Short mmCIF file of C-alpha atoms and ligand atoms in Angstrom, two decimals:
data_model
loop_
_atom_site.label_atom_id
_atom_site.label_comp_id
_atom_site.label_asym_id
_atom_site.label_seq_id
_atom_site.Cartn_x
_atom_site.Cartn_y
_atom_site.Cartn_z
CA MET A 27 -7.13 -1.47 19.98
CA LYS A 28 -7.32 -4.89 18.04
CA PRO A 29 -8.34 -5.33 14.47
CA SER A 30 -11.43 -7.49 15.53
CA SER A 31 -12.22 -5.00 18.36
CA ILE A 32 -12.78 -1.89 15.74
CA LEU A 33 -15.44 -4.72 13.74
CA SER A 34 -17.80 -5.56 16.55
CA ILE A 35 -17.78 -1.64 17.52
CA CYS A 36 -18.47 -0.14 13.56
CA GLY A 37 -20.08 -3.40 11.44
CA ARG A 38 -19.60 -3.29 7.79
CA ILE A 39 -15.73 -1.75 7.12
CA SER A 40 -14.90 0.44 4.90
CA PHE A 41 -11.07 1.20 3.97
CA ASP A 42 -11.75 4.82 2.32
CA GLY A 43 -8.95 6.47 3.23
CA TYR A 44 -6.90 3.58 4.27
CA LYS A 45 -2.86 3.08 3.25
CA VAL A 46 -0.80 -0.15 2.59
CA TYR A 47 2.91 0.49 3.70
CA ARG A 48 5.60 -2.47 3.44
CA ILE A 49 7.77 -1.72 6.67
CA ASP A 50 11.52 -2.54 7.32
CA THR A 51 11.31 -5.03 10.76
CA ASN A 52 15.28 -4.36 10.94
CA ASN A 53 14.65 -8.05 11.62
CA ASP A 54 13.41 -7.39 14.78
CA ILE A 55 9.65 -8.36 14.98
CA ALA A 56 8.37 -8.25 17.90
CA SER A 57 10.20 -5.01 18.60
CA LEU A 58 7.89 -3.67 15.79
CA GLU A 59 4.76 -5.12 16.44
CA SER A 60 4.70 -3.60 19.95
CA ALA A 61 5.54 -0.34 18.71
CA LEU A 62 2.49 -1.00 16.56
CA GLU A 63 0.18 -2.71 19.04
CA ALA A 64 -1.25 0.48 20.64
CA LEU A 65 -2.66 1.71 16.41
CA PRO A 66 -5.41 0.23 15.10
CA ILE A 67 -3.48 -0.83 11.65
CA VAL A 68 -4.48 -4.72 10.24
CA GLN A 69 -1.84 -6.86 9.79
CA LEU A 70 -1.68 -8.62 6.56
CA ALA A 71 0.87 -9.65 6.02
CA ARG A 72 5.11 -10.31 7.14
CA ASP A 73 8.66 -11.58 5.78
CA HIS A 74 8.36 -12.53 1.84
CA GLY A 75 11.67 -14.38 2.61
CA ARG A 76 13.55 -12.40 0.22
CA GLY A 77 16.58 -9.36 0.46
CA GLU A 78 17.72 -8.80 3.28
CA HIS A 79 15.37 -7.97 6.19
CA SER A 80 11.90 -9.04 6.88
CA ALA A 81 9.35 -7.69 5.74
CA LEU A 82 5.32 -6.49 7.09
CA ASP A 83 3.02 -5.37 5.28
CA ILE A 84 0.30 -3.60 7.29
CA ALA A 85 -3.05 -1.13 5.56
CA VAL A 86 -3.24 2.34 8.17
CA PRO A 87 -6.38 4.34 8.38
CA PRO A 88 -6.10 7.76 7.54
CA GLU A 89 -6.72 9.52 10.49
CA HIS A 90 -3.59 7.24 11.81
CA ARG A 91 -1.43 7.87 8.95
CA ALA A 92 0.76 10.60 10.83
CA ALA A 93 1.23 8.21 14.16
CA ILE A 94 3.10 5.35 11.49
CA GLU A 95 5.09 8.18 9.66
CA SER A 96 6.25 9.68 13.39
CA LEU A 97 7.42 6.64 13.87
CA ASN A 98 10.84 6.88 11.49
CA LEU A 99 10.26 3.59 10.67
CA THR A 100 11.79 2.87 6.60
CA MET A 101 8.79 1.62 4.45
CA THR A 102 6.94 2.07 0.90
CA VAL A 103 3.58 2.56 -0.07
CA LEU A 104 2.11 -1.19 -1.74
CA SER A 105 -0.52 1.32 -2.39
CA GLU A 106 -1.98 4.56 -1.97
CA ASP A 107 -5.93 3.66 -2.06
CA LEU A 108 -7.18 0.56 -0.18
CA ALA A 109 -10.44 0.86 -1.03
CA GLY A 110 -10.56 1.86 -4.92
CA ASP A 111 -7.79 -1.12 -4.91
CA ILE A 112 -11.26 -3.32 -3.50
CA ALA A 113 -13.39 -1.79 -5.60
CA ALA A 114 -11.41 -2.76 -9.09
CA GLU A 115 -10.89 -6.11 -7.84
CA GLY A 116 -15.22 -6.08 -9.64
CA LEU A 117 -19.01 -6.78 -7.77
CA PRO A 118 -19.46 -10.54 -7.68
CA GLY A 119 -19.34 -11.77 -11.65
CA ASP A 120 -22.75 -13.55 -12.46
CA TYR A 121 -23.04 -17.13 -12.77
CA PRO A 122 -21.39 -18.38 -16.07
CA VAL A 123 -23.61 -20.18 -18.76
CA LEU A 124 -22.93 -24.08 -18.65
CA ASP A 125 -21.83 -25.58 -22.19
CA GLY A 126 -22.97 -28.78 -23.96
CA ASN A 127 -21.36 -31.11 -20.71
CA GLY A 128 -23.15 -29.12 -17.75
CA ILE A 129 -20.08 -27.49 -17.23
CA PRO A 130 -19.58 -23.44 -16.92
CA ALA A 131 -17.45 -21.73 -18.70
CA ILE A 132 -14.63 -20.81 -18.44
CA SER A 133 -15.95 -17.21 -17.69
CA TRP A 134 -15.53 -18.84 -14.11
CA PHE A 135 -12.71 -17.71 -13.96
CA ASP A 136 -12.46 -14.22 -14.53
CA SER A 137 -14.28 -12.41 -11.56
CA TYR A 138 -14.53 -13.47 -7.91
CA HIS A 139 -17.86 -14.55 -7.16
CA ALA A 140 -20.64 -14.66 -3.97
CA TYR A 141 -20.14 -17.50 -1.66
CA GLU A 142 -23.36 -19.02 -2.86
CA ASP A 143 -22.09 -19.66 -6.54
CA HIS A 144 -18.66 -21.34 -5.64
CA VAL A 145 -20.75 -23.36 -3.97
CA ARG A 146 -23.62 -24.16 -7.13
CA TYR A 147 -20.39 -23.85 -8.99
CA TRP A 148 -18.64 -27.30 -7.08
CA ALA A 149 -22.14 -29.25 -7.05
CA ASP A 150 -22.30 -27.95 -11.47
CA LEU A 151 -18.48 -29.50 -11.82
CA GLN A 152 -19.66 -32.90 -10.37
CA ALA A 153 -22.16 -33.25 -11.92
CA ALA A 154 -20.38 -33.08 -14.92
CA PHE A 155 -18.40 -35.66 -13.90
CA ALA A 156 -20.65 -37.46 -12.18
CA ASN A 157 -19.37 -41.54 -12.59
CA ASN A 158 -16.13 -39.99 -10.91
CA SER A 159 -17.03 -37.98 -8.67
CA GLU A 160 -19.11 -37.39 -5.59
CA LEU A 161 -19.78 -34.27 -3.32
CA ILE A 162 -18.30 -34.61 -0.19
CA GLN A 163 -18.54 -33.17 2.96
CA VAL A 164 -16.49 -33.13 6.05
CA GLY A 165 -18.30 -31.52 8.82
CA PHE A 166 -19.33 -27.65 9.80
CA SER A 167 -18.23 -24.52 10.31
CA PHE A 168 -18.85 -22.85 13.44
CA GLU A 169 -22.02 -20.90 12.45
CA GLY A 170 -22.85 -24.16 11.31
CA ARG A 171 -21.88 -23.77 7.15
CA PRO A 172 -21.58 -27.10 5.85
CA ILE A 173 -17.51 -27.58 5.23
CA GLN A 174 -17.44 -29.32 0.92
CA GLY A 175 -15.82 -29.62 -1.45
CA ILE A 176 -15.57 -32.13 -4.69
CA HIS A 177 -13.99 -36.19 -4.09
CA LEU A 178 -12.41 -37.48 -7.61
CA TRP A 179 -11.55 -41.07 -8.92
CA GLY A 180 -10.07 -42.09 -12.20
CA LYS A 181 -10.22 -45.80 -13.62
CA SER A 182 -10.02 -48.32 -10.88
CA GLY A 183 -13.05 -46.90 -8.55
CA LYS A 184 -13.61 -44.92 -5.59
CA ASN A 185 -11.45 -45.00 -3.17
CA SER A 186 -8.19 -47.52 -4.97
CA LYS A 187 -5.46 -44.79 -4.04
CA PRO A 188 -3.87 -43.28 -2.02
CA ALA A 189 -5.25 -39.78 -1.63
CA ILE A 190 -3.83 -36.33 -2.86
CA PHE A 191 -5.97 -33.56 -0.41
CA PHE A 192 -5.71 -29.73 -1.23
CA ASN A 193 -7.36 -27.83 1.09
CA GLY A 194 -8.54 -23.48 -0.37
CA ASN A 195 -9.61 -20.59 1.22
CA VAL A 196 -8.63 -21.16 4.89
CA HIS A 197 -7.64 -18.22 5.39
CA ALA A 198 -10.66 -15.91 4.62
CA ARG A 199 -9.42 -12.87 2.78
CA GLU A 200 -6.71 -14.98 0.56
CA TRP A 201 -9.06 -15.29 -2.29
CA ILE A 202 -7.47 -15.98 -5.18
CA THR A 203 -7.07 -19.68 -2.74
CA SER A 204 -10.33 -20.69 -3.29
CA LYS A 205 -10.56 -19.78 -7.61
CA VAL A 206 -7.34 -21.72 -8.09
CA VAL A 207 -8.45 -24.97 -6.79
CA GLU A 208 -11.63 -24.69 -8.34
CA TYR A 209 -9.03 -24.10 -11.71
CA LEU A 210 -7.55 -27.58 -11.49
CA LEU A 211 -11.05 -28.62 -10.97
CA TYR A 212 -12.26 -27.99 -13.64
CA GLN A 213 -8.77 -28.97 -15.65
CA ILE A 214 -9.35 -32.26 -14.07
CA ILE A 215 -12.92 -33.21 -14.86
CA THR A 216 -12.88 -31.25 -18.51
CA GLY A 217 -8.55 -32.60 -19.34
CA TYR A 218 -10.06 -36.27 -17.89
CA PRO A 219 -11.07 -37.64 -21.16
CA THR A 220 -8.75 -36.63 -23.78
CA GLU A 221 -5.02 -35.27 -21.75
CA THR A 222 -2.72 -37.84 -21.07
CA ALA A 223 -1.05 -36.64 -18.05
CA VAL A 224 -4.61 -36.08 -16.32
CA ARG A 225 -5.50 -39.60 -17.25
CA GLU A 226 -2.29 -40.55 -15.09
CA VAL A 227 -3.01 -38.93 -12.41
CA LEU A 228 -6.64 -39.11 -11.37
CA ASP A 229 -6.17 -43.16 -12.83
CA GLY A 230 -3.27 -42.87 -9.48
CA TYR A 231 -4.71 -41.09 -6.55
CA ASP A 232 -8.31 -39.97 -5.21
CA PHE A 233 -8.60 -36.56 -5.29
CA TYR A 234 -10.14 -34.37 -2.83
CA VAL A 235 -10.72 -30.79 -2.84
CA LEU A 236 -12.28 -28.61 -0.59
CA PRO A 237 -11.72 -25.20 -2.11
CA VAL A 238 -13.51 -23.45 0.85
CA VAL A 239 -12.88 -25.24 4.55
CA ASN A 240 -13.27 -21.46 6.49
CA PRO A 241 -16.39 -20.72 4.79
CA ASP A 242 -17.39 -17.82 8.12
CA GLY A 243 -14.25 -16.28 7.36
CA PHE A 244 -15.22 -16.29 3.98
CA VAL A 245 -18.47 -14.73 4.18
CA TYR A 246 -18.10 -12.64 6.01
CA SER A 247 -14.91 -11.26 3.97
CA GLN A 248 -17.19 -11.02 1.74
CA THR A 249 -19.57 -8.79 3.21
CA GLU A 250 -18.19 -6.83 6.24
CA ASN A 251 -14.65 -6.72 6.34
CA ARG A 252 -12.44 -7.42 2.94
CA LEU A 253 -9.87 -8.76 5.27
CA TRP A 254 -10.93 -10.97 8.05
CA ARG A 255 -8.43 -13.26 8.19
CA LYS A 256 -10.41 -16.08 10.74
CA ASN A 257 -13.29 -17.63 11.06
CA ARG A 258 -15.63 -16.40 13.24
CA GLN A 259 -15.97 -18.29 16.27
CA ARG A 260 -16.85 -16.26 19.24
CA ARG A 261 -15.74 -17.73 23.29
CA GLN A 262 -16.32 -16.98 26.85
CA ASN A 263 -14.88 -14.62 28.43
CA THR A 264 -13.15 -12.51 25.46
CA THR A 265 -15.15 -9.90 22.88
CA ALA A 266 -12.58 -11.07 20.34
CA ILE A 267 -14.40 -13.32 17.12
CA GLY A 268 -12.31 -15.36 15.42
CA THR A 269 -9.00 -18.60 15.75
CA ASP A 270 -7.34 -19.40 13.40
CA ILE A 271 -8.30 -22.64 11.93
CA ASN A 272 -4.05 -22.74 9.84
CA ARG A 273 -2.52 -22.80 14.55
CA ASN A 274 -5.20 -24.84 15.71
CA TRP A 275 -3.96 -28.44 15.03
CA SER A 276 -2.63 -30.61 17.21
CA VAL A 277 1.01 -31.16 16.02
CA GLY A 278 3.14 -28.65 17.67
CA PHE A 279 0.12 -26.83 18.62
CA GLY A 280 0.64 -23.50 21.34
CA GLY A 281 4.67 -23.27 20.59
CA ASP A 282 6.11 -18.95 18.88
CA GLY A 283 4.02 -17.63 15.14
CA SER A 284 1.07 -18.79 17.61
CA SER A 285 -1.06 -16.73 20.00
CA SER A 286 -2.91 -17.06 22.85
CA ASN A 287 -4.37 -14.06 22.46
CA PRO A 288 -7.87 -13.65 21.33
CA GLY A 289 -7.80 -10.65 18.76
CA SER A 290 -3.76 -11.53 17.78
CA GLU A 291 -4.46 -12.22 14.06
CA THR A 292 -3.54 -15.99 14.77
CA PHE A 293 -5.07 -16.73 18.05
CA ARG A 294 -4.91 -20.70 17.92
CA GLY A 295 -7.48 -21.43 20.05
CA TYR A 296 -7.10 -22.82 23.94
CA GLN A 297 -6.88 -26.33 22.68
CA PRO A 298 -5.86 -28.06 19.73
CA GLY A 299 -8.71 -28.89 17.20
CA ASP A 300 -10.98 -26.76 19.43
CA THR A 301 -12.68 -24.85 16.07
CA PRO A 302 -14.99 -27.32 14.45
CA GLU A 303 -12.92 -26.65 11.40
CA CYS A 304 -9.57 -27.90 11.80
CA ALA A 305 -11.31 -31.09 14.37
CA ALA A 306 -13.36 -32.26 11.42
CA LEU A 307 -10.29 -31.26 8.81
CA MET A 308 -8.02 -33.27 11.44
CA ASP A 309 -10.48 -36.28 11.86
CA PHE A 310 -11.36 -36.36 7.40
CA ALA A 311 -7.86 -36.59 7.31
CA GLN A 312 -6.78 -39.74 9.64
CA ALA A 313 -9.40 -41.46 7.19
CA LEU A 314 -7.47 -40.91 4.68
CA SER A 315 -4.29 -42.02 6.21
CA ALA A 316 -6.22 -45.13 7.70
CA ASP A 317 -7.66 -46.24 4.59
CA LYS A 318 -5.07 -45.74 1.58
CA GLY A 319 -3.03 -42.92 2.82
CA ILE A 320 -2.05 -39.67 1.91
CA LYS A 321 0.64 -39.16 -0.79
CA LEU A 322 0.41 -35.30 -1.11
CA TYR A 323 -1.67 -32.26 0.78
CA ILE A 324 -1.28 -29.28 -0.52
CA ASP A 325 -3.00 -26.29 2.08
CA TRP A 326 -3.92 -23.38 -0.52
CA HIS A 327 -2.71 -19.08 0.93
CA SER A 328 -2.44 -16.05 -1.16
CA TYR A 329 0.35 -13.66 -0.90
CA ALA A 330 4.01 -15.02 -0.08
CA GLN A 331 4.73 -16.59 -3.48
CA VAL A 332 6.30 -19.30 -1.71
CA ILE A 333 6.04 -23.40 -1.26
CA LEU A 334 5.93 -23.98 1.89
CA LEU A 335 7.07 -27.39 3.79
CA SER A 336 7.17 -28.97 6.66
CA TYR A 337 7.98 -27.65 9.10
CA GLY A 338 6.29 -24.12 10.45
CA TYR A 339 6.81 -25.37 14.22
CA THR A 340 10.75 -25.22 14.22
CA CYS A 341 13.58 -24.29 11.97
CA ASP A 342 15.66 -27.32 14.25
CA ALA A 343 14.08 -30.20 12.25
CA PHE A 344 12.86 -31.48 9.13
CA PRO A 345 11.63 -35.11 7.65
CA PRO A 346 13.63 -37.72 6.51
CA ASN A 347 12.47 -36.73 2.48
CA ILE A 348 13.43 -33.23 3.08
CA ASP A 349 16.10 -33.09 -0.15
CA ARG A 350 13.20 -35.41 -2.27
CA GLN A 351 10.50 -32.54 -1.33
CA ILE A 352 13.37 -29.45 -1.28
CA GLY A 353 13.56 -31.05 -4.59
CA LEU A 354 9.99 -31.77 -6.02
CA ALA A 355 9.40 -27.95 -4.91
CA ALA A 356 12.20 -26.66 -7.09
CA GLY A 357 11.19 -28.15 -10.44
CA THR A 358 7.51 -27.12 -9.38
CA ALA A 359 8.48 -23.61 -8.92
CA ALA A 360 10.05 -23.56 -12.10
CA ARG A 361 7.87 -25.54 -13.72
CA ILE A 362 5.64 -22.02 -12.67
CA ALA A 363 7.30 -19.68 -13.52
CA GLN A 364 7.58 -21.02 -17.05
CA PRO A 365 4.18 -18.60 -18.29
CA TYR A 366 4.90 -15.92 -16.54
CA ASN A 367 8.24 -15.32 -15.20
CA THR A 368 5.77 -15.10 -11.24
CA THR A 369 8.86 -16.11 -9.24
CA PHE A 370 8.56 -18.62 -6.14
CA ASP A 371 10.72 -19.61 -3.48
CA TYR A 372 10.77 -23.78 -1.86
CA GLY A 373 12.01 -24.82 1.10
CA PRO A 374 10.78 -25.22 5.36
CA GLY A 375 8.85 -22.60 5.75
CA CYS A 376 9.91 -21.97 9.61
CA LEU A 377 13.45 -20.93 7.39
CA VAL A 378 11.96 -19.94 4.05
CA LEU A 379 8.87 -17.44 5.75
CA TYR A 380 8.62 -17.57 9.58
CA GLN A 381 7.87 -19.76 12.09
CA SER A 382 4.43 -20.79 12.36
CA SER A 383 2.90 -24.12 15.05
CA GLY A 384 -0.27 -25.47 15.14
CA ASN A 385 -0.68 -25.59 10.61
CA GLY A 386 -1.99 -27.86 8.81
CA ARG A 387 0.87 -29.07 6.86
CA ASP A 388 2.85 -30.01 9.65
CA TYR A 389 0.21 -31.84 11.32
CA MET A 390 -0.08 -33.78 7.91
CA THR A 391 3.31 -35.13 8.05
CA ASP A 392 3.12 -35.89 11.46
CA ALA A 393 0.01 -37.14 12.47
CA ALA A 394 -1.36 -38.32 9.61
CA GLY A 395 1.69 -39.60 7.84
CA THR A 396 2.03 -37.69 4.30
CA GLU A 397 3.96 -38.03 2.06
CA PHE A 398 4.66 -35.01 0.83
CA ALA A 399 2.45 -31.67 3.01
CA TRP A 400 3.11 -28.56 1.56
CA GLY A 401 0.99 -24.46 2.23
CA VAL A 402 1.71 -22.99 -1.14
CA GLU A 403 1.43 -18.59 -0.81
CA LEU A 404 0.47 -17.52 -4.69
CA ARG A 405 0.16 -14.40 -5.88
CA SER A 406 0.61 -11.44 -5.09
CA THR A 407 3.33 -10.13 -3.24
CA SER A 408 2.83 -6.83 -5.35
CA TYR A 409 -0.77 -6.46 -4.94
CA GLY A 410 -1.26 -9.10 -1.26
CA PHE A 411 -4.40 -9.95 -0.80
CA VAL A 412 -6.88 -7.94 -3.10
CA LEU A 413 -5.66 -9.24 -6.43
CA PRO A 414 -7.21 -7.82 -9.85
CA ALA A 415 -9.68 -9.97 -10.90
CA ASP A 416 -8.25 -10.45 -14.36
CA GLN A 417 -4.79 -11.97 -12.43
CA ILE A 418 -7.65 -15.02 -11.41
CA LEU A 419 -7.12 -16.85 -15.01
CA PRO A 420 -2.85 -16.03 -15.19
CA SER A 421 -2.19 -17.17 -11.00
CA SER A 422 -4.15 -20.62 -12.08
CA ILE A 423 -2.53 -21.89 -15.29
CA GLU A 424 0.48 -21.01 -13.96
CA VAL A 425 -0.73 -22.82 -10.83
CA TRP A 426 -1.57 -25.17 -12.96
CA GLU A 427 2.14 -26.30 -15.42
CA GLY A 428 3.39 -26.03 -11.77
CA MET A 429 1.42 -29.65 -11.11
CA LEU A 430 1.04 -30.63 -13.78
CA TYR A 431 5.15 -30.79 -13.45
CA LEU A 432 4.71 -32.13 -9.13
CA TRP A 433 2.07 -35.02 -10.08
CA ALA A 434 3.82 -36.66 -12.64
CA ASN A 435 6.84 -36.42 -10.34
CA LEU A 436 5.37 -37.65 -7.28
ZN1 ZN B 17 -2.75 -17.82 4.69
#
């Protein structure tokens, strides 16, 4: 039984009694996946790019723990109590008070928040920076939610510079990503009047920031299933719900590292761009590309702690500027490590993480003329998707440092 079909039977998922295991794949992920196929486990993430063997992290319900343990796999327990971890993430926080400039207090980053509060946060930030920003909407999700964010610009005015384009929370359960992207917005908006580094980057580029590009999945991860990844699209001839938006882009669509099975966590859809979310993002990228061009794209993920460059869809080809990209990624990773010694790996995604076809950064590289199109996987390799709220701010601070390096060296 696949995770998606459990959902349709059980409704709100409780993770009581679940443990999280990290399994050594013996560098044979296919055999491991087929050994696990019959069990209703939840696949979390795999292959952290470190050590000799790749690893697969899975969440296992109590009644199937014995079955997993009988497979004689090499594995460690990452969490004895997944439900406890989720409880420790904390309830959604209160909406912060606004300061004298109308900016929500920094306590926004002390807890996770409900989706409607995120929408309010973007509106409040934008209103506090009204002369240099506007709210944008690039399309609608499957369930009809607007896919929205903020466009910011510097002294030359709106639409006058090449784009820096950020997407967060394409994968619903990666909650840290929208928080970190919002911290970048917060730092830009509060720093622009006085910080030279912020002024230089915003005077040089138009920022387009979409903190939650999978709003349906994000809401579902908050209300029904904390470990939901995909969008919430229903399709004909299957009871399975959800397509992996980050396997649905047209470049490399259909290759290895994506699935044709609607029940899979990496189900790519039937046609490129047949999720409304990906279609909207491709259209928006084309508009930016045709206007002033895209200098930098980052698609924010968790939790492998790695900077992913193109390509994901092939291990045998590289963008023409790959050496420059690796140099920039190395410098960015070094700067990220400065505040808290958090280690980020970097390199072409297919080599440092795993093959993934139909992903956003490859589309941006090959189809939207983007000079640097990256996927950044945030903390944490030890906590996984369920990152304690007291790590939101440290994760944000280290990434801000990395961005200051990257922007100064573009
Ligand atoms: Zn992801």
